[in-house]
CSV table of C-alpha atoms in Angstrom, one decimal:
chain,number,residue,atom,x,y,z
A,191,UNK,CA,33.7,-9.3,-27.2
A,192,UNK,CA,33.6,-7.6,-30.5
A,193,UNK,CA,33.4,-3.8,-30.4
A,194,UNK,CA,34.4,-0.5,-32.1
A,195,UNK,CA,35.7,2.5,-30.3
A,196,UNK,CA,35.9,6.0,-31.7
A,197,UNK,CA,38.1,7.8,-29.2
A,198,UNK,CA,37.0,11.4,-29.9
A,199,UNK,CA,33.4,12.4,-29.9
A,200,UNK,CA,34.2,15.9,-31.3
A,201,UNK,CA,37.2,17.1,-33.3
A,202,UNK,CA,37.4,20.8,-34.1
A,203,UNK,CA,40.0,21.9,-36.8
A,204,UNK,CA,40.7,24.9,-38.8
A,205,UNK,CA,40.0,25.0,-42.5
A,206,UNK,CA,43.0,23.6,-44.6
A,207,UNK,CA,44.5,21.9,-41.6
A,208,UNK,CA,45.1,18.2,-41.6
A,209,UNK,CA,42.8,15.9,-39.5
A,210,UNK,CA,42.9,12.4,-38.1
A,211,UNK,CA,39.8,10.6,-36.7
A,212,UNK,CA,40.7,7.6,-34.6
A,213,UNK,CA,39.0,4.2,-34.6
A,214,UNK,CA,40.0,1.1,-32.8
A,215,UNK,CA,38.3,-2.3,-32.8
A,216,UNK,CA,38.3,-5.4,-30.8
A,217,UNK,CA,37.9,-8.8,-32.5
A,218,UNK,CA,39.3,-12.3,-32.3
A,219,UNK,CA,38.5,-13.0,-36.0
A,220,UNK,CA,39.4,-11.2,-39.2
A,221,UNK,CA,37.5,-8.1,-40.0
A,222,UNK,CA,36.2,-5.8,-42.7
A,223,UNK,CA,36.5,-2.1,-41.9
A,224,UNK,CA,34.5,0.9,-43.1
A,225,UNK,CA,34.2,4.7,-42.6
A,226,UNK,CA,30.9,6.4,-43.2
A,227,UNK,CA,30.0,10.1,-43.3
A,228,UNK,CA,26.6,11.6,-42.2
A,229,UNK,CA,25.6,15.1,-43.0
A,230,UNK,CA,22.8,16.6,-40.8
A,231,UNK,CA,19.4,14.9,-41.1
A,232,UNK,CA,20.7,12.5,-43.8
A,233,UNK,CA,21.6,8.9,-44.1
A,234,UNK,CA,25.1,7.5,-44.1
A,235,UNK,CA,27.4,7.5,-47.1
A,236,UNK,CA,30.3,5.2,-47.5
A,237,UNK,CA,33.7,7.0,-47.5
A,238,UNK,CA,36.0,4.0,-47.9
A,239,UNK,CA,36.4,0.4,-46.9
A,240,UNK,CA,39.1,-2.2,-46.2
A,241,UNK,CA,38.3,-5.8,-47.2
A,242,UNK,CA,41.8,-7.2,-47.9
A,243,UNK,CA,45.0,-6.3,-49.7
A,244,UNK,CA,46.8,-3.0,-49.3
A,245,UNK,CA,46.4,-1.6,-45.8
A,246,UNK,CA,46.2,2.0,-47.1
A,247,UNK,CA,42.8,2.7,-48.5
A,248,UNK,CA,41.8,5.8,-50.4
A,249,UNK,CA,38.2,7.0,-50.5
A,250,UNK,CA,36.0,9.8,-51.7
A,251,UNK,CA,36.5,13.5,-50.9
A,252,UNK,CA,40.2,13.1,-50.4
A,253,UNK,CA,40.0,10.9,-47.3
A,254,UNK,CA,42.2,7.9,-46.7
A,255,UNK,CA,42.6,5.3,-43.9
A,256,UNK,CA,45.2,2.9,-42.8
A,257,UNK,CA,44.5,-0.6,-41.4
A,258,UNK,CA,46.9,-1.5,-38.7
A,259,UNK,CA,46.3,-5.1,-37.6
A,260,UNK,CA,48.8,-5.1,-34.7
A,261,UNK,CA,47.2,-2.0,-33.2
A,262,UNK,CA,43.7,-3.0,-34.2
A,263,UNK,CA,43.2,0.5,-35.6
A,264,UNK,CA,41.7,2.0,-38.7
A,265,UNK,CA,42.3,5.8,-38.4
A,266,UNK,CA,40.8,8.2,-41.0
A,267,UNK,CA,42.9,11.0,-42.3
A,268,UNK,CA,42.7,14.0,-44.7
A,269,UNK,CA,45.7,16.3,-45.4
A,270,UNK,CA,43.6,19.5,-45.8
A,271,UNK,CA,40.0,19.9,-44.7
A,272,UNK,CA,37.3,22.1,-46.2
A,273,UNK,CA,34.2,23.6,-44.6
A,274,UNK,CA,32.1,21.1,-46.5
A,275,UNK,CA,33.7,18.3,-44.5
A,276,UNK,CA,31.7,19.3,-41.5
A,277,UNK,CA,29.8,16.2,-40.6
A,278,UNK,CA,29.6,13.2,-38.3
A,279,UNK,CA,31.9,10.3,-39.2
A,280,UNK,CA,31.3,6.7,-38.2
A,281,UNK,CA,33.8,3.8,-38.1
A,282,UNK,CA,32.2,0.4,-38.6
A,283,UNK,CA,33.4,-3.2,-38.5
A,284,UNK,CA,32.0,-6.5,-39.8
A,285,UNK,CA,33.5,-9.8,-39.0
A,286,UNK,CA,34.4,-12.7,-41.3
A,287,UNK,CA,32.4,-15.0,-39.0
A,288,UNK,CA,29.2,-12.9,-39.2
A,289,UNK,CA,29.5,-10.7,-42.2
A,290,UNK,CA,25.7,-10.0,-42.3
A,291,UNK,CA,26.0,-7.6,-39.3
A,292,UNK,CA,28.0,-4.4,-38.9
A,293,UNK,CA,28.9,-2.8,-35.6
A,294,UNK,CA,29.2,1.0,-35.6
A,295,UNK,CA,31.2,3.2,-33.4
A,296,UNK,CA,29.5,6.1,-31.6
A,297,UNK,CA,30.7,8.7,-34.1
A,298,UNK,CA,33.0,11.6,-34.3
A,299,UNK,CA,31.6,15.1,-35.0
A,300,UNK,CA,34.1,17.0,-37.2
A,301,UNK,CA,33.7,20.8,-37.1
A,302,UNK,CA,35.7,23.0,-39.4
A,303,UNK,CA,36.5,26.5,-38.4
A,304,UNK,CA,37.2,29.2,-41.1
B,294,UNK,CA,18.2,5.8,-60.3
B,295,UNK,CA,19.0,3.0,-57.9
B,296,UNK,CA,18.7,3.5,-54.2
B,297,UNK,CA,16.8,3.3,-50.9
B,298,UNK,CA,13.8,5.4,-50.1
B,299,UNK,CA,12.3,6.0,-46.7
B,300,UNK,CA,9.0,7.7,-46.0
B,301,UNK,CA,8.0,9.9,-44.5
B,302,UNK,CA,11.0,12.0,-43.6
B,303,UNK,CA,9.3,13.4,-40.5
B,304,UNK,CA,6.7,11.7,-38.5
B,305,UNK,CA,4.7,12.8,-35.5
B,306,UNK,CA,2.6,10.5,-33.4
B,307,UNK,CA,0.8,10.5,-30.1
B,308,UNK,CA,2.0,8.3,-27.3
B,309,UNK,CA,0.4,4.9,-27.3
B,310,UNK,CA,-0.1,4.7,-31.1
B,311,UNK,CA,1.6,2.2,-33.4
B,312,UNK,CA,3.4,3.7,-36.4
B,313,UNK,CA,4.9,2.1,-39.5
B,314,UNK,CA,8.0,3.4,-41.3
B,315,UNK,CA,8.4,2.5,-44.9
B,316,UNK,CA,11.7,1.3,-46.5
B,317,UNK,CA,12.0,0.4,-50.2
B,318,UNK,CA,15.1,-0.5,-52.3
B,319,UNK,CA,15.5,-1.1,-56.0
B,320,UNK,CA,19.1,-2.3,-55.7
B,321,UNK,CA,18.2,-5.9,-55.8
B,322,UNK,CA,19.9,-6.5,-52.5
B,323,UNK,CA,18.9,-9.6,-50.5
B,324,UNK,CA,19.7,-8.2,-47.0
B,325,UNK,CA,18.0,-5.3,-45.4
B,326,UNK,CA,18.5,-3.6,-42.0
B,327,UNK,CA,16.8,-1.2,-39.6
B,328,UNK,CA,18.9,1.0,-37.2
B,329,UNK,CA,18.0,3.5,-34.6
B,330,UNK,CA,20.1,6.6,-34.0
B,331,UNK,CA,20.2,8.7,-30.9
B,332,UNK,CA,22.5,11.6,-30.2
B,333,UNK,CA,26.0,10.4,-29.1
B,334,UNK,CA,25.1,6.7,-29.4
B,335,UNK,CA,25.9,5.9,-33.0
B,336,UNK,CA,23.6,3.3,-34.7
B,337,UNK,CA,22.0,0.4,-33.0
B,338,UNK,CA,20.6,-2.5,-34.9
B,339,UNK,CA,16.8,-3.2,-34.5
B,340,UNK,CA,16.1,-5.9,-37.0
B,341,UNK,CA,17.6,-7.4,-40.1
B,342,UNK,CA,16.5,-9.7,-42.9
B,343,UNK,CA,18.8,-11.7,-45.1
B,344,UNK,CA,16.1,-13.1,-47.3
B,345,UNK,CA,12.4,-12.7,-48.1
B,346,UNK,CA,10.1,-14.1,-45.4
B,347,UNK,CA,12.9,-14.3,-42.8
B,348,UNK,CA,14.2,-11.8,-40.3
B,349,UNK,CA,16.2,-11.7,-37.1
B,350,UNK,CA,16.2,-9.5,-34.0
B,351,UNK,CA,19.1,-7.1,-33.6
B,352,UNK,CA,20.3,-5.6,-30.3
B,353,UNK,CA,17.3,-3.5,-29.5
B,354,UNK,CA,14.3,-5.3,-31.0
B,355,UNK,CA,11.9,-4.9,-28.0
B,356,UNK,CA,8.9,-2.7,-29.0
B,357,UNK,CA,9.5,-3.1,-32.7
B,358,UNK,CA,8.2,-5.5,-35.4
B,359,UNK,CA,9.1,-6.0,-39.1
B,360,UNK,CA,7.9,-7.9,-42.1
B,361,UNK,CA,9.7,-9.0,-45.3
B,362,UNK,CA,7.1,-10.1,-47.8
B,363,UNK,CA,8.9,-8.7,-50.8
B,364,UNK,CA,12.6,-8.4,-51.6
B,365,UNK,CA,12.2,-4.6,-52.2
B,366,UNK,CA,10.4,-3.7,-49.0
B,367,UNK,CA,11.2,-4.0,-45.3
B,368,UNK,CA,8.7,-1.9,-43.2
B,369,UNK,CA,9.3,-1.3,-39.5
B,370,UNK,CA,6.4,-0.9,-37.0
B,371,UNK,CA,7.1,1.0,-33.8
B,372,UNK,CA,4.6,-0.3,-31.3
B,373,UNK,CA,3.2,1.3,-28.2
B,374,UNK,CA,5.4,-1.1,-26.2
B,375,UNK,CA,8.5,0.9,-27.2
B,376,UNK,CA,9.2,3.0,-24.2
B,377,UNK,CA,11.2,5.8,-25.8
B,378,UNK,CA,10.4,5.8,-29.6
B,379,UNK,CA,11.5,9.3,-30.4
B,380,UNK,CA,14.6,8.9,-32.6
B,381,UNK,CA,16.1,9.0,-36.1
B,382,UNK,CA,15.5,5.7,-37.9
B,383,UNK,CA,17.7,4.5,-40.7
B,384,UNK,CA,17.1,1.7,-43.2
B,385,UNK,CA,19.9,0.0,-45.1
B,386,UNK,CA,20.5,-2.7,-47.6
B,387,UNK,CA,23.6,-4.8,-48.2
B,388,UNK,CA,25.5,-5.6,-51.3
B,389,UNK,CA,26.8,-9.1,-50.6
B,390,UNK,CA,29.4,-9.0,-53.5
B,391,UNK,CA,31.1,-5.8,-52.2
B,392,UNK,CA,30.2,-6.3,-48.5
B,393,UNK,CA,28.9,-2.8,-47.9
B,394,UNK,CA,25.7,-1.3,-46.6
B,395,UNK,CA,23.8,1.4,-48.5
B,396,UNK,CA,21.6,3.7,-46.4
B,397,UNK,CA,18.3,5.5,-46.9
B,398,UNK,CA,17.8,9.2,-46.0
B,399,UNK,CA,16.2,8.3,-42.7
B,400,UNK,CA,12.9,9.0,-40.9
B,401,UNK,CA,12.8,11.2,-37.8
B,402,UNK,CA,10.0,10.0,-35.5
B,403,UNK,CA,8.7,12.3,-32.7
B,404,UNK,CA,6.2,10.9,-30.2
B,405,UNK,CA,4.3,13.7,-28.5
């Protein structure tokens, strides 16, 4: 079965510390991978995506993610977080065989402490 | 300014009433989607449409209905058959060329 797992529901970090939000997927076919950010009471905004090519993907707001096919992971990282990064982050996967649908993880709430 | 609009932002309805949520896009995207978001559960797909006059059920279509008469518009009706309609509803459209979804700002529906 195809699925997406975000291992941490909440991640608290101090301001200017590094952060990693974990995402694993399960699929028997090739995938496209996405990270979205959601601020309170707003829609989702695309942070970055992996379609093909280089496995290290850079996105907006200083975030990056690395696609690891052998570990079926797509973890999101930022070397130094800011208070404004406080939000919920969603990992998402679509599949070559059914690119019209995207499956979302359950989300990770990132809270930044001053 | 290109984008997706959803209206209203907040909606209150009495139990047993049908309610229609609006979604309009001017991005010229063929595909459009409706998701429901509940705390701690991520996004769940209700319905999607890949082309005008055609749509498919998602994972939680029961108690919902949609129409796609125009490319720009994909309204969602929450019927009285939906047992727990209070949630945050998100509309999205998809750019086939770049394979990403763009989201509207959402509508928070509260059934009293």
